[in-house]
PDB file of C-alpha atoms in Angstrom:
ATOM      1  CA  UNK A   1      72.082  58.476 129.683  1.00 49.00           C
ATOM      2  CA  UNK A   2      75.618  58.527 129.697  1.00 56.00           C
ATOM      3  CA  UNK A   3      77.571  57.129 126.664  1.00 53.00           C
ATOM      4  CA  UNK A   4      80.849  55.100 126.055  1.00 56.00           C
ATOM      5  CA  UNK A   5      82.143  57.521 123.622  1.00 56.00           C
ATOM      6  CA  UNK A   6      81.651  61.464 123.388  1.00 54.00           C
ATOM      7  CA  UNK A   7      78.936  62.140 120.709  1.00 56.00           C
ATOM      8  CA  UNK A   8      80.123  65.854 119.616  1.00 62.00           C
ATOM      9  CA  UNK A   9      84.349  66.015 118.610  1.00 65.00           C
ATOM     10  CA  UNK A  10      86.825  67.167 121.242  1.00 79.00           C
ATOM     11  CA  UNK A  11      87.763  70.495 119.738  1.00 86.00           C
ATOM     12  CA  UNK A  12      91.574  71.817 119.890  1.00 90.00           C
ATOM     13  CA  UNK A  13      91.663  75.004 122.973  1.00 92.00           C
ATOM     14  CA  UNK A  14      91.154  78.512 120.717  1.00 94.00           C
ATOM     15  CA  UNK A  15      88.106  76.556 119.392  1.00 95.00           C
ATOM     16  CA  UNK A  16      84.507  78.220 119.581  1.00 95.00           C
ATOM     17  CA  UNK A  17      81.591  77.456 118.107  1.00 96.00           C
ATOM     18  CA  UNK A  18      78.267  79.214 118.458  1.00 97.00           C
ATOM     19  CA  UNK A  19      75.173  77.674 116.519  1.00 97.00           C
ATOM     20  CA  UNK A  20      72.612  80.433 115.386  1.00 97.00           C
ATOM     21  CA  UNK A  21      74.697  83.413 115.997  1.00 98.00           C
ATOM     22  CA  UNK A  22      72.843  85.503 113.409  1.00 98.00           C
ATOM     23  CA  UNK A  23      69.232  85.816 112.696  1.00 98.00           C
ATOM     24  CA  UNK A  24      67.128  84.707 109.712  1.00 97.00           C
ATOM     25  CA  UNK A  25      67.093  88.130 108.824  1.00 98.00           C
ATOM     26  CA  UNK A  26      70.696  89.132 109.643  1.00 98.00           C
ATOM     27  CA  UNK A  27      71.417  86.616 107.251  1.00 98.00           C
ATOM     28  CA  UNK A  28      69.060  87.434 104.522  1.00 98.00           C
ATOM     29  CA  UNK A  29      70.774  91.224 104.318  1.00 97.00           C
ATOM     30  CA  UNK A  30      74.047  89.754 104.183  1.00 98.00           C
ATOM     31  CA  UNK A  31      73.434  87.521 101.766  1.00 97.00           C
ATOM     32  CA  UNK A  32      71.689  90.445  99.835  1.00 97.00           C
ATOM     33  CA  UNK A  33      74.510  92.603 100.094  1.00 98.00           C
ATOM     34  CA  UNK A  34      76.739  89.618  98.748  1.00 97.00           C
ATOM     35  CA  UNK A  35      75.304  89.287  95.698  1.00 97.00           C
ATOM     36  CA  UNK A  36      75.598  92.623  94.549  1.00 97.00           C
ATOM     37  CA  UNK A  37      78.920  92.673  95.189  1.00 96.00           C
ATOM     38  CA  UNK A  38      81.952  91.760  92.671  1.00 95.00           C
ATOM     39  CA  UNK A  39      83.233  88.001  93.343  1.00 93.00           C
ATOM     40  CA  UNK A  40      86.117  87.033  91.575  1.00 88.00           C
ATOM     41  CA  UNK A  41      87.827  83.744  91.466  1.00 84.00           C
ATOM     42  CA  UNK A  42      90.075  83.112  94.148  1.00 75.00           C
ATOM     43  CA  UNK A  43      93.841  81.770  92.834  1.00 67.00           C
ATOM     44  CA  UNK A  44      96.463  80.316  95.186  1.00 61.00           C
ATOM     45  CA  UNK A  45      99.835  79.812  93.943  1.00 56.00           C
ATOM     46  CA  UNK A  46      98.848  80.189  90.036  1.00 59.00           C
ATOM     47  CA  UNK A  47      95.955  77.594  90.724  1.00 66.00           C
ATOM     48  CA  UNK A  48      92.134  78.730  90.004  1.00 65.00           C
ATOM     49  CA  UNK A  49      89.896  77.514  93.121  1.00 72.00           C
ATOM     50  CA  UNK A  50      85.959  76.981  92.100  1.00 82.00           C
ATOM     51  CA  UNK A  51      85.073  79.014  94.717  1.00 86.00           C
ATOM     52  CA  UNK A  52      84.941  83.116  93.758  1.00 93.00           C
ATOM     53  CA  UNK A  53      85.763  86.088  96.725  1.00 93.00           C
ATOM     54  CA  UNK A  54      85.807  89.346  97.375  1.00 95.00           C
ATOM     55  CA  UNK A  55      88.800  91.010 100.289  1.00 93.00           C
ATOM     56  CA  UNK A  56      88.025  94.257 102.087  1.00 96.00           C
ATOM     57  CA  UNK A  57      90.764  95.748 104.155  1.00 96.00           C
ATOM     58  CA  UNK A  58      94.333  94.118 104.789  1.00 92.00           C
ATOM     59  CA  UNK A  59      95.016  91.241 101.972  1.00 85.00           C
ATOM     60  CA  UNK A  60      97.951  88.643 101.725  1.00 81.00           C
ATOM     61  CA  UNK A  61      99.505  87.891  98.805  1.00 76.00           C
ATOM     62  CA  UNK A  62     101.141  83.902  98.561  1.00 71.00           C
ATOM     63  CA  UNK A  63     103.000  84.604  95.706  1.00 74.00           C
ATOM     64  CA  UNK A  64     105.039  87.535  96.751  1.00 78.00           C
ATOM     65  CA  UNK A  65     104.720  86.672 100.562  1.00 78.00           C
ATOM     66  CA  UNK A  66     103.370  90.706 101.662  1.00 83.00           C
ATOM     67  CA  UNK A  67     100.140  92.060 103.029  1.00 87.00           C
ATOM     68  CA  UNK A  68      98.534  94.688 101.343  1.00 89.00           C
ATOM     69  CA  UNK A  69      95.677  97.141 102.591  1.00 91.00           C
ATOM     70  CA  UNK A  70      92.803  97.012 100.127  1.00 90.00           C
ATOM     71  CA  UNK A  71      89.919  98.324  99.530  1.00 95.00           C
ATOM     72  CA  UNK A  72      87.887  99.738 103.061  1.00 96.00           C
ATOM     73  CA  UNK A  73      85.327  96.875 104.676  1.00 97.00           C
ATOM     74  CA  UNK A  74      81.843  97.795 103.539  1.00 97.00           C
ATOM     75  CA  UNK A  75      80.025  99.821 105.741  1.00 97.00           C
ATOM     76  CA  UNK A  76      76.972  96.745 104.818  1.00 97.00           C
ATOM     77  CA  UNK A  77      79.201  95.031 107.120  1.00 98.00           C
ATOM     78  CA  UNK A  78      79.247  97.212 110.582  1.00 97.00           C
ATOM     79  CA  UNK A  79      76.404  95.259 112.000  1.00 97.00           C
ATOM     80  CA  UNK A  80      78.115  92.034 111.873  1.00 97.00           C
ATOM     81  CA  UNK A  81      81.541  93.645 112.639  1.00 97.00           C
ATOM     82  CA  UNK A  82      79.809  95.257 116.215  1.00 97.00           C
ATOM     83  CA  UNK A  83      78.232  91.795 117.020  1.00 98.00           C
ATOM     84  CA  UNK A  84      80.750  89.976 116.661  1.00 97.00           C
ATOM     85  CA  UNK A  85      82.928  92.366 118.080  1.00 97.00           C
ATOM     86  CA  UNK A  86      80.983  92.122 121.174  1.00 97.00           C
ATOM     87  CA  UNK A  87      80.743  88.480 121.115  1.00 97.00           C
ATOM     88  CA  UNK A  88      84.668  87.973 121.464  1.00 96.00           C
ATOM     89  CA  UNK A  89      85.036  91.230 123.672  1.00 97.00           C
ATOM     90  CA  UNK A  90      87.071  92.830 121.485  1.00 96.00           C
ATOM     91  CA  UNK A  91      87.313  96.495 119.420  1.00 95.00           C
ATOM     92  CA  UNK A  92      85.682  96.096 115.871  1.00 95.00           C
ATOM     93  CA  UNK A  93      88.698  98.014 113.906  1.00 95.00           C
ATOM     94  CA  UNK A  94      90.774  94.892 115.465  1.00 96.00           C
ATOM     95  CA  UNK A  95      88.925  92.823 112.367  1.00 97.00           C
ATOM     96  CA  UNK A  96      91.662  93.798 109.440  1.00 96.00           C
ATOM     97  CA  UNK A  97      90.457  91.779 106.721  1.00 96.00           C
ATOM     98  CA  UNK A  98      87.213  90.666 105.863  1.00 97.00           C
ATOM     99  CA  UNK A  99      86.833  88.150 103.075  1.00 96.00           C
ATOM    100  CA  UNK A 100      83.750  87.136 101.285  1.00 97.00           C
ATOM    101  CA  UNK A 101      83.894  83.433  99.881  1.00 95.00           C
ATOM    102  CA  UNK A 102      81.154  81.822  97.659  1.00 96.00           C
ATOM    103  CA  UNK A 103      81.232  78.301  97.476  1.00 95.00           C
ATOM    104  CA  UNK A 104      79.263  76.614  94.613  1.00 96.00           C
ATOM    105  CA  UNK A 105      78.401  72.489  95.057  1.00 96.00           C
ATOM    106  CA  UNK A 106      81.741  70.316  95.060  1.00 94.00           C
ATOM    107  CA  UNK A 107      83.929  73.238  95.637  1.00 92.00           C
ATOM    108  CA  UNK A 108      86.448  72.669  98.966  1.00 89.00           C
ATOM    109  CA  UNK A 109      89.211  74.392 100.850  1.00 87.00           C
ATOM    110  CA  UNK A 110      92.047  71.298 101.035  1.00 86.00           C
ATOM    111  CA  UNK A 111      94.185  71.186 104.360  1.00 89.00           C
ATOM    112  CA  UNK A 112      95.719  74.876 105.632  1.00 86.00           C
ATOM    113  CA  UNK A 113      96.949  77.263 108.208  1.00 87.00           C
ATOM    114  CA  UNK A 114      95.684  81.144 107.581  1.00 87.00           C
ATOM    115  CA  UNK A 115      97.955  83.066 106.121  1.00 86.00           C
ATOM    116  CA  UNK A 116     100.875  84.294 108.964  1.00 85.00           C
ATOM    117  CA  UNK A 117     100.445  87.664 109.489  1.00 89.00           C
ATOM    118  CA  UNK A 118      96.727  86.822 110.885  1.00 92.00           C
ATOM    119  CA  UNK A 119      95.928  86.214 114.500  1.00 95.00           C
ATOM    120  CA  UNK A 120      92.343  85.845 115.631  1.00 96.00           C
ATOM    121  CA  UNK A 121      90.142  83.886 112.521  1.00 96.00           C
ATOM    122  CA  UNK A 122      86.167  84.127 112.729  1.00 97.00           C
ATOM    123  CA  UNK A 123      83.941  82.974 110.417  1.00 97.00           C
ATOM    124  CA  UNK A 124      80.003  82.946 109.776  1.00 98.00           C
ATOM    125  CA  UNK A 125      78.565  80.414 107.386  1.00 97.00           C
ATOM    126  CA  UNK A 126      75.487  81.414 105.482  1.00 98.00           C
ATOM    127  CA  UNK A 127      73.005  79.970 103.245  1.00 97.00           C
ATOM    128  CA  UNK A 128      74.010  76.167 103.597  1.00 97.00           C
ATOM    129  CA  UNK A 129      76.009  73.927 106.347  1.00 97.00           C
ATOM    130  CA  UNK A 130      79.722  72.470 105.486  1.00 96.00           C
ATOM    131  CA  UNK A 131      81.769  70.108 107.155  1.00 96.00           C
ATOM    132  CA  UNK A 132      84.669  71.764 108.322  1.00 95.00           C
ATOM    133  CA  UNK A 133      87.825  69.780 109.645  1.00 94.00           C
ATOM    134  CA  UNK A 134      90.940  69.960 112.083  1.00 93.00           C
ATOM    135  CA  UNK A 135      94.075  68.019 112.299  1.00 92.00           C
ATOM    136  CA  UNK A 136      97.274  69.074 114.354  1.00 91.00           C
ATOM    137  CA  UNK A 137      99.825  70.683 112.437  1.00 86.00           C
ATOM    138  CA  UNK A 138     102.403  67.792 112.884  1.00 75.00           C
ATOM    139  CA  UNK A 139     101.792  65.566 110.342  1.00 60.00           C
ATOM    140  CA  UNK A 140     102.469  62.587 112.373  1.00 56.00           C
ATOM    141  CA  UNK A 141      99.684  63.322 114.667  1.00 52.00           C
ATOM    142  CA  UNK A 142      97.361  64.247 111.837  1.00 49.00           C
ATOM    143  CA  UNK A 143      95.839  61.595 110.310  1.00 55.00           C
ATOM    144  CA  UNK A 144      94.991  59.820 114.030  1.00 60.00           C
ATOM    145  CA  UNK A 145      93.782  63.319 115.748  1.00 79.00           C
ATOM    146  CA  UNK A 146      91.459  64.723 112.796  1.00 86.00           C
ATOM    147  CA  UNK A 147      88.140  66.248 113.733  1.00 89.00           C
ATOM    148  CA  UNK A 148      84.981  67.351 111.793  1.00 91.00           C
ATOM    149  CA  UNK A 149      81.904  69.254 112.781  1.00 93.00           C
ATOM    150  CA  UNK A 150      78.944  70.313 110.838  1.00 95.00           C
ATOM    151  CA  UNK A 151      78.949  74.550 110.858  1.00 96.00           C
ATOM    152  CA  UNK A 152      75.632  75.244 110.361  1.00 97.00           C
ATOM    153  CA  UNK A 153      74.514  77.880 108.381  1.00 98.00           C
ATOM    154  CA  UNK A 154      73.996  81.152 110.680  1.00 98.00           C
ATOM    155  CA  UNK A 155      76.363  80.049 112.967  1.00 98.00           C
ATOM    156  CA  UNK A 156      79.910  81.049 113.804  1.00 98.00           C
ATOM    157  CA  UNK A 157      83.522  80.002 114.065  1.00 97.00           C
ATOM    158  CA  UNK A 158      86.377  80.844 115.907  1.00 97.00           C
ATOM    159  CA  UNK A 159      89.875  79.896 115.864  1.00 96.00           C
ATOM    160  CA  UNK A 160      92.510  81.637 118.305  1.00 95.00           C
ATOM    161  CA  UNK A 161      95.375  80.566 120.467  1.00 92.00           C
ATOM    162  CA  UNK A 162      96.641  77.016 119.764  1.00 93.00           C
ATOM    163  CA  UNK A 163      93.182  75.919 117.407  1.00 93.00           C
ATOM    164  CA  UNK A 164      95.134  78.849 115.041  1.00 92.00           C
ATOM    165  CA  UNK A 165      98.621  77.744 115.495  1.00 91.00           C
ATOM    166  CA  UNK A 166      98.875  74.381 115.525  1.00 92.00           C
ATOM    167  CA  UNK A 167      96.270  72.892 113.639  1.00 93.00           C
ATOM    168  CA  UNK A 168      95.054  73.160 110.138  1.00 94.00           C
ATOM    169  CA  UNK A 169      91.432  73.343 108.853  1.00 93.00           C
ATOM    170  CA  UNK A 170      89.786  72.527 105.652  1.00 93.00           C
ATOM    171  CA  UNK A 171      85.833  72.068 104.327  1.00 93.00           C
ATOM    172  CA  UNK A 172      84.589  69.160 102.371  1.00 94.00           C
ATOM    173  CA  UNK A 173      82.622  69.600  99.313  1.00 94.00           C
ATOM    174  CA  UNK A 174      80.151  70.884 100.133  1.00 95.00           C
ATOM    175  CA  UNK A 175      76.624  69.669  99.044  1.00 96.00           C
ATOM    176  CA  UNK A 176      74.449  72.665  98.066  1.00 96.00           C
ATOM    177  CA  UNK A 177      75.601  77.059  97.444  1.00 97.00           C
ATOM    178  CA  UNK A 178      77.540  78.382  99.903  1.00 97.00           C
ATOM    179  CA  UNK A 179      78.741  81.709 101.417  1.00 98.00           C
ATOM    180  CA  UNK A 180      80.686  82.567 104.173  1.00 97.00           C
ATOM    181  CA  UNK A 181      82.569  85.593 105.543  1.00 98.00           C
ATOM    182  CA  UNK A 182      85.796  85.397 107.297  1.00 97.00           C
ATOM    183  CA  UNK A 183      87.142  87.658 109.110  1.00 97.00           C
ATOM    184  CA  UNK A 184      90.610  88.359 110.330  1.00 96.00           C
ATOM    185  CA  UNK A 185      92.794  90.392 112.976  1.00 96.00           C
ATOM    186  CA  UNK A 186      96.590  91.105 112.682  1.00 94.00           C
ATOM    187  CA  UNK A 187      99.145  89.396 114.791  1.00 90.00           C
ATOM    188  CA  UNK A 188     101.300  92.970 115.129  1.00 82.00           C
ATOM    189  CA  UNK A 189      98.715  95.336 114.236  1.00 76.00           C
ATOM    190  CA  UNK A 190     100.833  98.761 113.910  1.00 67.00           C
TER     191      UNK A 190
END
C-alpha cells in the first residue's frame, strides 16, 4: 500500500543506519566491560553534563581548543573496532578516539557538531533506545528541516560526508539507562 507521506525520516547523505548490528551477546560483553571501567562526568565549557564517560585514544579539549592523545583504546574493544571496521570498509587504527558515554534517565546531548578535528562519527547504542535528532547547520533551515529516528539499542550510527558537516545532532532524554560508544576518525590523520 503506498502512502501519502514517507513513514521513516528522509535522512541527510553521510547518514547510515543499521538496526541490530551487534548481537545479544556482543552487547552483553560490552556492556560488561563498561561497567568495570572508570566513568567520570563529562564537562563542556565549565558545565557538568548528567551523563559520565570515559575517552580512549585522541581527545579534544573545548576549553583550550587542542587534541590530545590519551590513554590507548582497550584491547575489550578490538572486536567491535574489526566489525565495524569491516562494516564501513575501512582500516580499524583509522578509529582515533573511542568514547564511552553513560546516560542515566532524563540526561540529553542539546544541539551540536563533533568536535572539528573529527571526520567519520559512528556510534552503537546499547542497553536502551534514544531518540536521536538532525537539523541543518543553518539555523534558518533548522527548525523546518529537523529529523528524529529511534536508534535502537544494538544498532549503529553513522555520520560522514555532508550528515557530519552540515547538520547537527542531539538525543532527547532519554527514558530508561543508557550506554553508547562513539567512535571517531581524524580529518588529517598524520
Amino acid at each position: 500500500m503506498e502512502t501519502l507521506f514517507p513513514l521513516e525520516p528522509v535522512l541527510p547523505e553521510g547518514f547510515i543506519y543499521q538496526a541490530n548490528f551487534i548481537t545479544d551477546l556482543e552487547e552483553a560483553g560490552l556492556i560488561g566491560y563498561i561497567r568495570s571501567i572508570k566513568l567520570d562526568h563529562c564537562r563542556f565549557q565549565g558545565y557538568e553534563a548528567k551523563r559520565r564517560v570515559a575517552s580512549f585514544g585522541y581527545d579534544y579539549s573545548f576549553d583550550t581548543g587542542k587534541l590530545k592523545k590519551g590513554e590507548a583504546i582497550p584491547a575489550a574493544f578490538d572486536g567491535i573496532l574489526a566489525k565495524l571496521a569491516h562494516r564501513l570498509k575501512i582500516g580499524q587504527k583509522a578509529f582515533a578516539e573511542l568514547l564511552v558515554t553513560e546516560y542515566p534517565p532524563g540526561s540529553v546531548i542539546n544541539w551540536h557538531r563533533d568536535a572539528p578535528p573529527f571526520d567519520l562519527i559512528a556510534g552503537i547504542s546499547l542497553l536502551s533506545d534514544c531518540i536521536f535528532k538532525l537539523r541543518p547547520y543553518e539555523t534558518g533551515q533548522a527548525k523546518r528541516s529537523a529529523r528524529s529516528l529511534t536508534v535502537a539499542r544494538r544498532s549503529l550510527y553513522v555520520m560522514q560526508g555532508e550528515a557530519r558537516s552540515g547538520w547537527q545532532h542531539s538525543i532527547s532524554p532519554v527514558k530508561e539507562l543508557r550506554y553508547s560508544i562513539t567512535l571517531r576518525t581524524l580529518k588529517n590523520p598524520s
